[in-house]
Amino acid sequence: MSNTIYIGYYFTVKPLQPATEILIAELGYAGFESFVETETGVTAYIQKEEWKGNILKDIYVLSSDEFEISYTFDEIEQVNWNSEWEKNFNPIIVDKLCSVRAPFHNKPNTKYDIIIEPKMSFGTGHHETTHMMIQHIMANDFKGKSVLDMGCGTAVLAILAEMKGANPIDAIDIDNWCYLNSIENTERNNCKNITVYEGDATILTNKKYDIIIANINRNILLNDIKTYSKCLNKNGALFLSGFYEEDIPIIEKECNTNGLKLKNKLNRNNWVALHFEN
């Protein structure tokens, strides 16, 4: 990976929110694989082999009248991801109960303290969807439950599930960086009950869980909800995030079709996290 050439885009965004979150989501769909939020906007990276000159043509937020967004870009031979994160990754605390921080941050006085080295993976807790999924996990009983963290990113949700007593836990991500980073982070937090896999929903054949957590995006979720429902044990719970308030009807319809009923909803800056049960 060290010789991979990246294209770095440096976006200046006014006002920062919600434009930055929308921009990151749209860039993710376009193939960008790493994001570093800055004081003035966001830096986004894409492998040169995945890049094309019109890569931003479908990034609709760039043409929005509500925001001012400008950018420059250049080619980068190597990126020191740890250095990038150390410059920009601030610790977060969710509801005074759960902290998510890097190893170089001071330990806060929270019940659940998660240490991650994010590198290029998504799921630091800063994004609204991860923040809300942490809230869902803290609000529900995970003791002795079998759990799937689908699209695990940094594995922060799987780690919190183990801290809350879940066992066993599978953490799955299709991205090799996320897979490797999740292994590192589970080891860093002394987790004993998490198994990390590289892949997608096709590897869930004959798997069964009490709880499934999936923080991905709308289209992947719509494609995989049927699979998740088949993997849920009786009286199981499905937590979904990675989409907007306006996406709820289509997500809920697909869940209802597969025997899942909406129990609870969290909303944060137009992003939502839904709790379904079978």
Coordinates of N, CA, C and O in Angstrom, one line a residue, residues 99-205:
S99 N -16.5 7.6 25.3 CA -15.5 8.4 24.7 C -14.8 7.6 23.5 O -14.6 6.4 23.6
V100 N -14.5 8.3 22.5 CA -13.8 7.7 21.3 C -12.6 8.6 21.1 O -12.7 9.8 20.8
R101 N -11.4 8.1 21.2 CA -10.2 8.9 21.2 C -9.0 8.1 20.6 O -9.1 6.9 20.4
A102 N -8.0 8.8 20.2 CA -6.8 8.2 19.7 C -5.8 8.0 20.9 O -6.0 8.5 22.0
P103 N -4.8 7.1 20.7 CA -3.9 6.7 21.7 C -3.2 7.9 22.4 O -2.8 7.9 23.5
F104 N -3.0 9.0 21.6 CA -2.3 10.2 22.1 C -3.1 11.2 22.9 O -2.6 12.2 23.3
H105 N -4.4 10.9 23.0 CA -5.3 11.7 23.8 C -5.3 11.3 25.2 O -5.1 10.1 25.5
N106 N -5.5 12.2 26.1 CA -5.7 11.9 27.6 C -6.9 11.1 27.8 O -7.9 11.3 27.1
K107 N -6.9 10.2 28.8 CA -8.0 9.4 29.1 C -9.1 10.2 29.8 O -8.8 10.8 30.9
P108 N -10.3 10.2 29.3 CA -11.4 11.0 30.0 C -12.1 10.1 31.0 O -11.9 8.9 31.1
N109 N -12.9 10.7 31.8 CA -13.7 10.0 32.9 C -15.0 9.6 32.3 O -16.0 10.2 32.6
T110 N -15.0 8.5 31.5 CA -16.2 8.0 31.0 C -16.4 6.5 31.3 O -15.3 5.8 31.5
K111 N -17.6 6.0 31.3 CA -17.8 4.6 31.6 C -17.2 3.7 30.5 O -16.6 2.6 30.8
Y112 N -17.3 4.1 29.2 CA -16.8 3.3 28.1 C -15.8 4.2 27.4 O -16.1 5.3 26.9
D113 N -14.5 3.8 27.3 CA -13.4 4.5 26.7 C -12.8 3.7 25.6 O -12.2 2.6 25.8
I114 N -13.1 4.1 24.3 CA -12.6 3.4 23.1 C -11.4 4.1 22.5 O -11.5 5.3 22.2
I115 N -10.4 3.4 22.3 CA -9.2 3.9 21.7 C -9.0 3.4 20.3 O -8.9 2.2 20.1
I116 N -9.0 4.3 19.3 CA -8.8 3.8 17.9 C -7.8 4.6 17.2 O -7.5 5.8 17.5
E117 N -7.1 4.0 16.3 CA -6.1 4.6 15.4 C -6.8 4.6 14.0 O -6.8 3.6 13.3
P118 N -7.5 5.6 13.7 CA -8.5 5.6 12.5 C -7.8 5.3 11.2 O -8.4 4.6 10.3
K119 N -6.6 5.8 11.0 CA -6.0 5.7 9.6 C -6.9 6.1 8.5 O -7.4 7.2 8.5
M120 N -7.3 5.2 7.6 CA -8.1 5.6 6.5 C -9.6 5.1 6.7 O -10.4 5.2 5.8
S121 N -9.9 4.6 7.8 CA -11.2 4.0 8.0 C -12.3 5.0 8.4 O -12.0 5.9 9.1
F122 N -13.5 4.7 8.0 CA -14.6 5.5 8.4 C -15.2 5.0 9.8 O -15.2 3.8 10.0
G123 N -15.6 5.9 10.6 CA -16.2 5.5 11.9 C -15.5 6.0 13.1 O -15.3 5.2 14.1
T124 N -15.1 7.2 13.1 CA -14.3 7.8 14.3 C -15.3 8.2 15.4 O -14.9 8.5 16.5
G125 N -16.6 8.3 15.1 CA -17.5 8.8 16.1 C -17.9 10.2 15.8 O -18.9 10.7 16.3
H126 N -17.1 10.9 15.0 CA -17.4 12.3 14.7 C -18.6 12.4 13.7 O -19.4 13.4 13.8
H127 N -18.8 11.4 12.8 CA -19.9 11.5 11.9 C -21.2 11.3 12.7 O -21.3 10.4 13.6
E128 N -22.3 11.9 12.3 CA -23.6 11.8 12.9 C -24.0 10.4 13.1 O -24.6 10.0 14.1
T129 N -23.8 9.6 12.0 CA -24.3 8.2 12.0 C -23.7 7.4 13.0 O -24.3 6.6 13.8
T130 N -22.3 7.5 13.1 CA -21.6 6.7 14.1 C -22.0 7.2 15.5 O -22.2 6.4 16.5
H131 N -22.1 8.5 15.7 CA -22.5 9.1 17.0 C -23.9 8.5 17.5 O -24.0 8.1 18.6
M132 N -24.8 8.4 16.5 CA -26.2 7.9 16.9 C -26.2 6.4 17.1 O -26.9 5.9 18.0
M133 N -25.4 5.7 16.4 CA -25.3 4.3 16.6 C -24.7 4.0 18.0 O -25.1 3.0 18.7
I134 N -23.7 4.8 18.4 CA -23.2 4.6 19.8 C -24.3 4.9 20.8 O -24.4 4.1 21.8
Q135 N -25.2 5.9 20.5 CA -26.3 6.1 21.4 C -27.3 5.0 21.5 O -27.7 4.6 22.6
H136 N -27.5 4.4 20.3 CA -28.4 3.2 20.3 C -27.8 2.0 21.1 O -28.5 1.4 21.9
I137 N -26.5 1.8 20.9 CA -25.9 0.7 21.7 C -25.9 0.9 23.2 O -26.3 0.0 24.0
M138 N -25.7 2.2 23.6 CA -25.7 2.5 25.0 C -27.1 2.4 25.6 O -27.2 2.1 26.8
A139 N -28.1 2.6 24.8 CA -29.5 2.6 25.3 C -30.1 1.2 25.3 O -31.2 1.0 25.9
N140 N -29.4 0.2 24.8 CA -30.0 -1.2 24.7 C -29.2 -2.2 25.4 O -28.0 -2.0 25.6
D141 N -29.8 -3.3 25.7 CA -29.1 -4.4 26.4 C -28.3 -5.3 25.4 O -28.9 -5.9 24.5
F142 N -27.0 -5.4 25.6 CA -26.2 -6.2 24.7 C -25.6 -7.4 25.5 O -24.9 -8.2 24.9
K143 N -25.9 -7.5 26.7 CA -25.2 -8.5 27.5 C -25.5 -9.9 27.1 O -26.7 -10.3 27.0
G144 N -24.5 -10.7 26.7 CA -24.7 -12.1 26.2 C -25.3 -12.2 24.9 O -25.6 -13.3 24.4
K145 N -25.5 -11.1 24.1 CA -26.1 -11.1 22.8 C -25.0 -11.4 21.7 O -23.9 -10.9 21.8
S146 N -25.4 -12.1 20.7 CA -24.6 -12.3 19.5 C -24.8 -11.1 18.6 O -26.0 -10.7 18.4
V147 N -23.7 -10.5 18.1 CA -23.8 -9.2 17.4 C -23.1 -9.3 16.1 O -22.0 -9.8 16.0
L148 N -23.6 -8.6 15.1 CA -22.9 -8.4 13.8 C -22.8 -6.9 13.6 O -23.8 -6.1 13.7
D149 N -21.5 -6.4 13.4 CA -21.3 -5.0 13.0 C -20.9 -5.1 11.5 O -19.8 -5.4 11.1
M150 N -21.9 -4.7 10.7 CA -21.8 -4.8 9.2 C -21.3 -3.4 8.7 O -21.9 -2.4 9.0
G151 N -20.2 -3.5 7.9 CA -19.6 -2.2 7.4 C -18.9 -1.6 8.6 O -19.2 -0.4 8.9
C152 N -18.1 -2.3 9.3 CA -17.6 -1.9 10.6 C -16.6 -0.7 10.6 O -16.5 -0.1 11.7
G153 N -16.0 -0.4 9.5 CA -15.1 0.8 9.5 C -13.9 0.6 10.4 O -13.0 -0.2 10.1
T154 N -13.9 1.3 11.5 CA -12.9 1.2 12.5 C -13.2 0.1 13.6 O -12.4 -0.1 14.5
A155 N -14.4 -0.5 13.5 CA -14.9 -1.5 14.5 C -15.2 -0.8 15.8 O -15.4 -1.5 16.8
V156 N -15.4 0.5 15.8 CA -15.8 1.2 17.1 C -17.1 0.7 17.7 O -17.2 0.5 18.9
L157 N -18.1 0.4 16.8 CA -19.3 -0.1 17.3 C -19.2 -1.5 17.9 O -19.8 -1.9 18.9
A158 N -18.5 -2.4 17.2 CA -18.2 -3.7 17.7 C -17.5 -3.7 19.0 O -17.8 -4.5 19.9
I159 N -16.5 -2.8 19.1 CA -15.8 -2.7 20.4 C -16.7 -2.3 21.5 O -16.7 -2.8 22.6
L160 N -17.6 -1.3 21.3 CA -18.5 -0.8 22.3 C -19.5 -2.0 22.6 O -19.8 -2.2 23.8
A161 N -19.9 -2.7 21.6 CA -20.8 -3.9 21.9 C -20.2 -4.9 22.9 O -20.8 -5.4 23.8
E162 N -18.9 -5.1 22.7 CA -18.2 -6.1 23.6 C -18.1 -5.4 25.0 O -18.3 -6.1 26.0
M163 N -17.8 -4.2 25.0 CA -17.7 -3.5 26.3 C -19.1 -3.6 27.1 O -19.1 -3.6 28.3
K164 N -20.2 -3.7 26.3 CA -21.5 -3.8 26.9 C -21.9 -5.2 27.2 O -23.1 -5.5 27.5
G165 N -21.0 -6.2 26.9 CA -21.2 -7.6 27.3 C -21.6 -8.5 26.2 O -21.9 -9.6 26.4
A166 N -21.6 -8.0 24.9 CA -22.0 -8.9 23.8 C -20.9 -9.9 23.6 O -19.7 -9.7 23.8
N167 N -21.4 -11.1 23.1 CA -20.5 -12.2 22.8 C -21.3 -13.3 22.2 O -22.3 -13.8 22.8
P168 N -20.9 -13.8 21.0 CA -19.7 -13.4 20.2 C -20.1 -12.2 19.3 O -21.3 -11.9 19.1
I169 N -19.1 -11.6 18.6 CA -19.3 -10.5 17.7 C -18.6 -10.7 16.4 O -17.4 -11.0 16.5
D170 N -19.3 -10.5 15.3 CA -18.6 -10.5 14.0 C -18.6 -9.1 13.5 O -19.6 -8.4 13.6
A171 N -17.4 -8.6 13.0 CA -17.3 -7.3 12.4 C -16.8 -7.5 11.0 O -15.8 -8.2 10.7
I172 N -17.6 -7.0 10.0 CA -17.3 -7.2 8.6 C -17.2 -5.9 7.8 O -18.0 -5.0 8.0
D173 N -16.2 -5.8 7.0 CA -16.1 -4.6 6.1 C -15.5 -5.1 4.7 O -14.7 -6.0 4.7
I174 N -16.0 -4.5 3.7 CA -15.6 -4.9 2.3 C -14.2 -4.3 2.0 O -13.5 -4.7 1.1
D175 N -13.9 -3.2 2.7 CA -12.6 -2.5 2.4 C -11.4 -3.1 3.2 O -11.5 -3.3 4.4
N176 N -10.3 -3.3 2.5 CA -9.2 -4.0 3.1 C -8.6 -3.1 4.2 O -8.1 -3.6 5.2
W177 N -8.5 -1.8 4.0 CA -8.0 -0.9 5.0 C -8.8 -1.0 6.3 O -8.3 -1.1 7.4
C178 N -10.1 -1.0 6.1 CA -11.0 -1.1 7.3 C -10.9 -2.5 8.0 O -10.8 -2.5 9.2
Y179 N -10.7 -3.5 7.2 CA -10.5 -4.8 7.8 C -9.3 -4.9 8.6 O -9.3 -5.3 9.8
L180 N -8.2 -4.4 8.1 CA -6.9 -4.4 8.8 C -7.0 -3.5 10.0 O -6.5 -3.8 11.1
N181 N -7.5 -2.3 9.8 CA -7.7 -1.3 10.9 C -8.5 -1.8 12.0 O -8.3 -1.6 13.2
S182 N -9.6 -2.5 11.7 CA -10.5 -3.1 12.7 C -9.8 -4.1 13.6 O -10.0 -4.2 14.8
I183 N -9.0 -5.0 12.9 CA -8.2 -5.9 13.7 C -7.3 -5.2 14.7 O -7.2 -5.6 15.9
E184 N -6.6 -4.2 14.2 CA -5.7 -3.4 15.1 C -6.5 -2.8 16.2 O -6.0 -2.8 17.4
N185 N -7.6 -2.2 15.9 CA -8.4 -1.5 17.0 C -9.0 -2.5 18.0 O -9.1 -2.2 19.2
T186 N -9.4 -3.7 17.6 CA -10.0 -4.6 18.5 C -8.8 -5.1 19.5 O -9.1 -5.3 20.7
E187 N -7.7 -5.3 18.9 CA -6.5 -5.7 19.7 C -6.1 -4.6 20.7 O -5.8 -4.8 21.8
R188 N -6.2 -3.3 20.2 CA -5.8 -2.2 21.0 C -6.7 -2.0 22.2 O -6.3 -1.6 23.3
N189 N -8.0 -2.4 22.1 CA -8.9 -2.3 23.1 C -9.1 -3.6 23.9 O -10.1 -3.8 24.7
N190 N -8.2 -4.6 23.7 CA -8.1 -5.8 24.4 C -9.4 -6.6 24.3 O -9.9 -7.3 25.2
C191 N -10.0 -6.6 23.1 CA -11.3 -7.3 22.8 C -11.0 -8.8 22.6 O -10.0 -9.2 21.9
K192 N -11.8 -9.6 23.2 CA -11.6 -11.1 23.1 C -12.7 -11.8 22.3 O -12.5 -13.0 22.0
N193 N -13.8 -11.1 22.1 CA -15.0 -11.8 21.5 C -15.3 -11.3 20.1 O -16.4 -11.7 19.6
I194 N -14.4 -10.5 19.4 CA -14.7 -10.0 18.1 C -13.9 -10.7 17.1 O -12.7 -10.9 17.2
T195 N -14.6 -11.2 16.0 CA -13.9 -11.8 14.9 C -14.1 -10.8 13.7 O -15.3 -10.5 13.4
V196 N -13.0 -10.4 13.0 CA -13.1 -9.5 11.9 C -13.0 -10.2 10.6 O -12.1 -11.1 10.4
Y197 N -13.9 -9.9 9.6 CA -13.9 -10.5 8.3 C -13.8 -9.4 7.2 O -14.4 -8.3 7.4
E198 N -13.2 -9.8 6.1 CA -13.2 -8.9 5.0 C -14.2 -9.5 4.0 O -14.1 -10.6 3.5
G199 N -15.2 -8.7 3.6 CA -16.2 -9.1 2.7 C -17.5 -8.3 2.8 O -17.6 -7.3 3.4
D200 N -18.6 -8.9 2.1 CA -19.9 -8.2 2.1 C -20.9 -9.2 2.6 O -20.6 -10.2 3.3
A201 N -22.2 -8.8 2.4 CA -23.3 -9.6 3.0 C -23.4 -11.0 2.4 O -24.0 -11.9 3.0
T202 N -22.7 -11.3 1.4 CA -22.7 -12.7 0.8 C -22.0 -13.7 1.7 O -22.2 -14.9 1.6
I203 N -21.2 -13.2 2.7 CA -20.6 -14.2 3.6 C -21.4 -14.5 4.9 O -21.0 -15.2 5.8
L204 N -22.7 -14.0 4.9 CA -23.5 -14.2 6.0 C -24.4 -15.4 5.9 O -25.2 -15.7 6.8
T205 N -24.1 -16.3 5.0 CA -24.9 -17.5 4.8 C -24.8 -18.4 6.1 O -23.7 -18.6 6.6

